[in-house]
């Protein structure tokens, strides 16, 4: 049974217009900062090389995230659907929504579910008009996902908005309390608020953490490791955040971490399978 990489951005279609690909020197600088050499698949923008790298790393599925992210770049749901249809079950789609239209967002979610998308991606602080995670304009959208049983990916870590307040874990905590049946994956692991988001995860059983590239030798990463091998073993998700980290190099490094084998299997396979209903 192969690994599920919960954040993987292929070098095709709209992804090539985003900052992670059109600013390659910036991307590769970050890759080296966190201790890896850049992936040739990223540098050459080669889907063929990415698929080989996934094979070499035993990645069975990659979660591909649509986004409406202003300066970071946008990737349409049509592009994500094309990737899903072209490569069969290899890629799992997370659909993006326009948060300024409640009805339009809910219609998009329903259509995406029918098309085979498994999640909805919401990036509050990265929208053209930035929002906080507990912005009441998002609440009808959260409620719709909760009612439909659709998990969401919530980007409230890393470069989550114009300033650090947009990754404030208190706002995420409030939202999780208001929607206790909504399963929420916090992308980038809520970094840099590591201890704070781990406390939120301790008290909110509907929170899943995916630290992805911030798991790798960034300040506070040791606390993620301890949580992954203890109370959060059932709700931590493995993700390379390719192209920022190489798929194969990240997997090789991840398996050196002091996480017990049974918990490593949960992080790399079983938790994502249960969350996605695979």
Short mmCIF file of C-alpha atoms in Angstrom, two decimals:
data_model
loop_
_atom_site.label_atom_id
_atom_site.label_comp_id
_atom_site.label_asym_id
_atom_site.label_seq_id
_atom_site.Cartn_x
_atom_site.Cartn_y
_atom_site.Cartn_z
CA UNK A 1 0.00 0.00 0.00
CA UNK A 2 1.62 3.23 -1.20
CA UNK A 3 2.08 6.65 0.38
CA UNK A 4 -0.35 9.56 0.06
CA UNK A 5 1.38 12.91 -0.43
CA UNK A 6 -1.14 15.44 0.83
CA UNK A 7 0.25 18.52 -0.95
CA UNK A 8 1.79 18.06 -4.37
CA UNK A 9 1.68 20.64 -7.17
CA UNK A 10 2.46 19.12 -10.61
CA UNK A 11 4.38 21.15 -13.22
CA UNK A 12 1.49 21.49 -15.68
CA UNK A 13 -1.28 23.86 -16.75
CA UNK A 14 -2.10 26.68 -14.31
CA UNK A 15 0.52 25.59 -11.80
CA UNK A 16 3.21 26.85 -14.18
CA UNK A 17 1.82 30.38 -13.84
CA UNK A 18 2.10 30.39 -10.05
CA UNK A 19 4.95 31.86 -8.05
CA UNK A 20 6.31 28.41 -7.15
CA UNK A 21 7.19 27.76 -10.81
CA UNK A 22 7.68 31.17 -12.41
CA UNK A 23 10.06 32.24 -9.65
CA UNK A 24 12.30 29.18 -9.74
CA UNK A 25 15.33 30.79 -8.13
CA UNK A 26 13.22 31.87 -5.13
CA UNK A 27 11.72 28.37 -4.85
CA UNK A 28 15.06 26.59 -5.08
CA UNK A 29 16.50 28.92 -2.46
CA UNK A 30 13.82 27.85 -0.03
CA UNK A 31 14.38 24.19 -0.94
CA UNK A 32 18.05 24.49 0.02
CA UNK A 33 17.17 26.42 3.17
CA UNK A 34 15.19 23.45 4.47
CA UNK A 35 18.01 21.04 3.62
CA UNK A 36 17.18 19.56 0.22
CA UNK A 37 18.50 19.81 -3.30
CA UNK A 38 15.87 20.99 -5.79
CA UNK A 39 13.98 18.40 -7.80
CA UNK A 40 14.84 18.12 -11.48
CA UNK A 41 11.13 17.64 -12.13
CA UNK A 42 10.54 21.10 -10.67
CA UNK A 43 13.47 22.77 -12.38
CA UNK A 44 12.70 21.24 -15.79
CA UNK A 45 8.93 21.53 -15.28
CA UNK A 46 8.61 17.92 -16.33
CA UNK A 47 5.52 15.84 -15.55
CA UNK A 48 7.35 12.74 -16.73
CA UNK A 49 10.15 13.30 -14.21
CA UNK A 50 7.62 13.98 -11.45
CA UNK A 51 5.80 10.71 -12.10
CA UNK A 52 9.11 8.86 -12.01
CA UNK A 53 10.03 10.58 -8.76
CA UNK A 54 6.65 9.57 -7.31
CA UNK A 55 7.24 5.98 -8.39
CA UNK A 56 10.71 5.97 -6.84
CA UNK A 57 9.25 7.32 -3.58
CA UNK A 58 6.30 4.87 -3.57
CA UNK A 59 3.76 7.72 -3.76
CA UNK A 60 0.46 6.11 -4.70
CA UNK A 61 -1.63 9.30 -4.63
CA UNK A 62 -0.84 13.01 -4.65
CA UNK A 63 -3.38 15.57 -3.44
CA UNK A 64 -3.57 18.40 -5.99
CA UNK A 65 -4.98 21.67 -4.71
CA UNK A 66 -6.85 24.23 -6.77
CA UNK A 67 -6.45 27.77 -5.51
CA UNK A 68 -7.51 31.41 -5.86
CA UNK A 69 -4.54 33.01 -4.18
CA UNK A 70 -3.95 36.49 -5.54
CA UNK A 71 -0.22 37.21 -5.82
CA UNK A 72 0.68 33.56 -5.16
CA UNK A 73 -1.16 32.56 -8.33
CA UNK A 74 -4.36 30.69 -9.07
CA UNK A 75 -5.09 27.20 -10.39
CA UNK A 76 -8.57 26.52 -11.71
CA UNK A 77 -10.70 23.54 -10.80
CA UNK A 78 -10.79 22.70 -14.51
CA UNK A 79 -7.00 22.35 -14.49
CA UNK A 80 -7.10 20.10 -11.42
CA UNK A 81 -9.89 18.02 -12.98
CA UNK A 82 -7.82 17.62 -16.17
CA UNK A 83 -4.90 16.30 -14.09
CA UNK A 84 -7.23 13.88 -12.30
CA UNK A 85 -8.74 12.62 -15.54
CA UNK A 86 -5.42 12.36 -17.37
CA UNK A 87 -3.69 10.32 -14.68
CA UNK A 88 -6.54 8.26 -13.28
CA UNK A 89 -6.47 7.69 -9.54
CA UNK A 90 -2.89 8.92 -9.18
CA UNK A 91 -4.04 12.40 -8.21
CA UNK A 92 -6.77 13.42 -5.77
CA UNK A 93 -8.36 16.82 -6.26
CA UNK A 94 -9.11 19.62 -3.79
CA UNK A 95 -11.42 22.22 -5.32
CA UNK A 96 -11.10 25.97 -4.84
CA UNK A 97 -14.02 28.36 -4.31
CA UNK A 98 -14.80 32.05 -4.68
CA UNK A 99 -15.55 33.14 -1.11
CA UNK A 100 -17.21 36.39 -2.18
CA UNK A 101 -20.26 34.47 -3.48
CA UNK A 102 -21.93 32.23 -0.90
CA UNK A 103 -24.31 30.64 -3.36
CA UNK A 104 -21.67 30.35 -6.06
CA UNK A 105 -19.21 28.72 -3.64
CA UNK A 106 -21.77 26.15 -2.51
CA UNK A 107 -22.70 25.35 -6.12
CA UNK A 108 -19.00 24.93 -6.94
CA UNK A 109 -18.58 22.52 -4.02
CA UNK A 110 -21.55 20.41 -5.14
CA UNK A 111 -20.28 20.29 -8.72
CA UNK A 112 -16.78 19.37 -7.57
CA UNK A 113 -18.09 16.48 -5.47
CA UNK A 114 -19.96 15.14 -8.50
CA UNK A 115 -16.75 15.40 -10.56
CA UNK A 116 -14.79 13.33 -8.05
CA UNK A 117 -13.02 15.97 -5.95
CA UNK A 118 -12.48 14.81 -2.38
CA UNK A 119 -11.78 18.10 -0.58
CA UNK A 120 -12.31 21.85 -0.71
CA UNK A 121 -9.35 24.23 -0.41
CA UNK A 122 -9.85 27.52 1.44
CA UNK A 123 -7.00 30.05 1.76
CA UNK A 124 -8.57 32.96 3.68
CA UNK A 125 -5.62 35.34 3.89
CA UNK A 126 -4.45 34.71 0.33
CA UNK A 127 -7.65 35.76 -1.40
CA UNK A 128 -7.60 39.03 -3.40
CA UNK A 129 -9.55 40.51 -0.49
CA UNK A 130 -7.88 38.81 2.51
CA UNK A 131 -10.03 37.19 5.18
CA UNK A 132 -9.37 35.58 8.53
CA UNK A 133 -10.24 31.95 9.19
CA UNK A 134 -13.20 32.97 11.37
CA UNK A 135 -14.55 35.57 8.92
CA UNK A 136 -18.33 35.28 8.97
CA UNK A 137 -18.44 35.44 5.16
CA UNK A 138 -16.83 32.00 5.17
CA UNK A 139 -19.24 30.48 7.69
CA UNK A 140 -21.98 29.48 5.21
CA UNK A 141 -19.29 27.77 3.12
CA UNK A 142 -17.92 25.91 6.13
CA UNK A 143 -21.47 24.90 7.05
CA UNK A 144 -22.11 23.56 3.55
CA UNK A 145 -18.95 21.45 3.66
CA UNK A 146 -19.86 20.20 7.14
CA UNK A 147 -23.36 19.26 5.97
CA UNK A 148 -21.99 17.48 2.90
CA UNK A 149 -19.29 15.67 4.88
CA UNK A 150 -16.53 17.19 2.75
CA UNK A 151 -13.18 17.84 4.48
CA UNK A 152 -11.49 21.17 3.85
CA UNK A 153 -7.86 22.19 3.55
CA UNK A 154 -7.36 25.49 5.37
CA UNK A 155 -4.16 27.40 4.67
CA UNK A 156 -3.41 29.28 7.88
CA UNK A 157 0.34 28.86 8.08
CA UNK A 158 3.43 29.95 6.21
CA UNK A 159 2.64 32.78 3.77
CA UNK A 160 -1.03 32.80 4.74
CA UNK A 161 -1.78 36.48 4.22
CA UNK A 162 -0.50 40.07 4.22
CA UNK A 163 0.85 39.71 7.76
CA UNK A 164 1.27 37.17 10.53
CA UNK A 165 -2.19 37.79 11.98
CA UNK A 166 -3.74 35.77 9.15
CA UNK A 167 -2.29 32.56 10.57
CA UNK A 168 -3.48 33.36 14.12
CA UNK A 169 -4.38 29.96 15.65
CA UNK A 170 -6.97 31.53 17.95
CA UNK A 171 -9.14 32.33 14.94
CA UNK A 172 -8.75 28.78 13.67
CA UNK A 173 -9.70 27.48 17.11
CA UNK A 174 -12.89 29.55 17.10
CA UNK A 175 -13.90 28.25 13.69
CA UNK A 176 -13.22 24.63 14.69
CA UNK A 177 -15.41 25.08 17.77
CA UNK A 178 -18.25 26.46 15.64
CA UNK A 179 -18.09 23.53 13.19
CA UNK A 180 -17.23 20.48 15.32
CA UNK A 181 -18.21 17.96 12.62
CA UNK A 182 -16.18 19.62 9.86
CA UNK A 183 -12.84 17.91 9.30
CA UNK A 184 -10.21 20.59 8.76
CA UNK A 185 -6.67 20.00 7.49
CA UNK A 186 -4.41 22.92 8.36
CA UNK A 187 -1.90 23.21 5.52
CA UNK A 188 1.64 24.28 6.42
CA UNK A 189 0.87 23.05 9.93
CA UNK A 190 -0.07 26.49 11.24
CA UNK A 191 3.63 27.44 11.20
CA UNK A 192 5.15 29.43 12.87
CA UNK A 193 2.59 29.06 15.69
CA UNK A 194 3.74 25.49 16.31
CA UNK A 195 3.03 25.02 20.02
CA UNK A 196 -0.19 27.00 19.76
CA UNK A 197 -1.62 25.00 16.83
CA UNK A 198 -0.64 21.76 18.55
CA UNK A 199 -2.64 22.90 21.57
CA UNK A 200 -5.60 23.62 19.29
CA UNK A 201 -5.25 20.11 17.80
CA UNK A 202 -5.17 18.65 21.31
CA UNK A 203 -8.52 20.24 22.19
CA UNK A 204 -10.25 20.05 18.78
CA UNK A 205 -10.59 16.48 17.47
CA UNK A 206 -11.73 17.73 14.05
CA UNK A 207 -8.32 19.30 13.33
CA UNK A 208 -5.71 17.54 11.19
CA UNK A 209 -2.21 18.96 10.70
CA UNK A 210 -0.16 18.83 7.53
CA UNK A 211 3.10 20.70 8.28
CA UNK A 212 4.52 19.70 4.85
CA UNK A 213 7.60 21.82 4.03
CA UNK A 214 7.59 23.37 7.51
CA UNK A 215 8.12 19.93 9.01
CA UNK A 216 11.60 19.98 7.55
CA UNK A 217 14.13 21.59 9.87
CA UNK A 218 12.23 24.84 10.32
CA UNK A 219 12.09 26.29 13.86
CA UNK A 220 9.70 24.24 15.95
CA UNK A 221 9.79 21.15 13.76
CA UNK A 222 10.81 18.94 16.67
CA UNK A 223 7.45 19.64 18.33
CA UNK A 224 5.63 18.40 15.23
CA UNK A 225 7.65 15.19 15.44
CA UNK A 226 6.77 14.64 19.09
CA UNK A 227 3.08 15.23 18.38
CA UNK A 228 3.19 12.89 15.38
CA UNK A 229 4.53 10.11 17.57
CA UNK A 230 2.06 10.70 20.41
CA UNK A 231 -1.35 12.36 20.76
CA UNK A 232 -1.62 13.48 17.11
CA UNK A 233 -0.55 10.20 15.47
CA UNK A 234 -4.07 9.69 14.06
CA UNK A 235 -4.43 13.26 12.72
CA UNK A 236 -1.06 14.19 11.21
CA UNK A 237 -0.68 13.99 7.43
CA UNK A 238 2.42 13.48 5.31
CA UNK A 239 3.03 16.04 2.54
CA UNK A 240 6.13 17.01 0.58
CA UNK A 241 4.76 20.35 -0.64
CA UNK A 242 6.43 19.67 -4.00
CA UNK A 243 7.91 21.61 -5.80
CA UNK A 244 9.30 23.27 -2.66
CA UNK A 245 10.64 19.91 -1.49
CA UNK A 246 11.63 17.01 -3.77
CA UNK A 247 9.20 14.10 -3.56
CA UNK A 248 11.87 11.41 -3.22
CA UNK A 249 14.28 13.41 -1.07
CA UNK A 250 11.52 14.39 1.33
CA UNK A 251 10.35 10.79 1.71
CA UNK A 252 13.91 9.56 2.38
CA UNK A 253 14.42 12.27 5.00
CA UNK A 254 11.02 11.72 6.62
CA UNK A 255 11.79 8.07 7.27
CA UNK A 256 14.81 9.05 9.37
CA UNK A 257 12.64 10.88 11.92
CA UNK A 258 12.24 9.38 15.40
CA UNK A 259 8.65 8.26 14.79
CA UNK A 260 7.65 4.71 15.58
CA UNK A 261 6.95 2.57 12.48
CA UNK A 262 3.28 2.08 13.33
CA UNK A 263 2.77 5.83 13.64
CA UNK A 264 4.80 6.56 10.52
CA UNK A 265 2.43 4.30 8.58
CA UNK A 266 -0.49 6.32 9.90
CA UNK A 267 1.07 9.62 8.84
CA UNK A 268 2.15 8.45 5.41
CA UNK A 269 -0.85 6.29 4.47
CA UNK A 270 -3.60 5.39 6.87
CA UNK A 271 -4.72 8.78 8.18
CA UNK A 272 -5.20 10.20 4.70
CA UNK A 273 -7.03 7.08 3.53
CA UNK A 274 -9.46 7.31 6.43
CA UNK A 275 -9.99 11.07 5.97
CA UNK A 276 -10.60 10.75 2.22
CA UNK A 277 -12.67 7.57 2.44
CA UNK A 278 -10.35 5.60 0.18
#
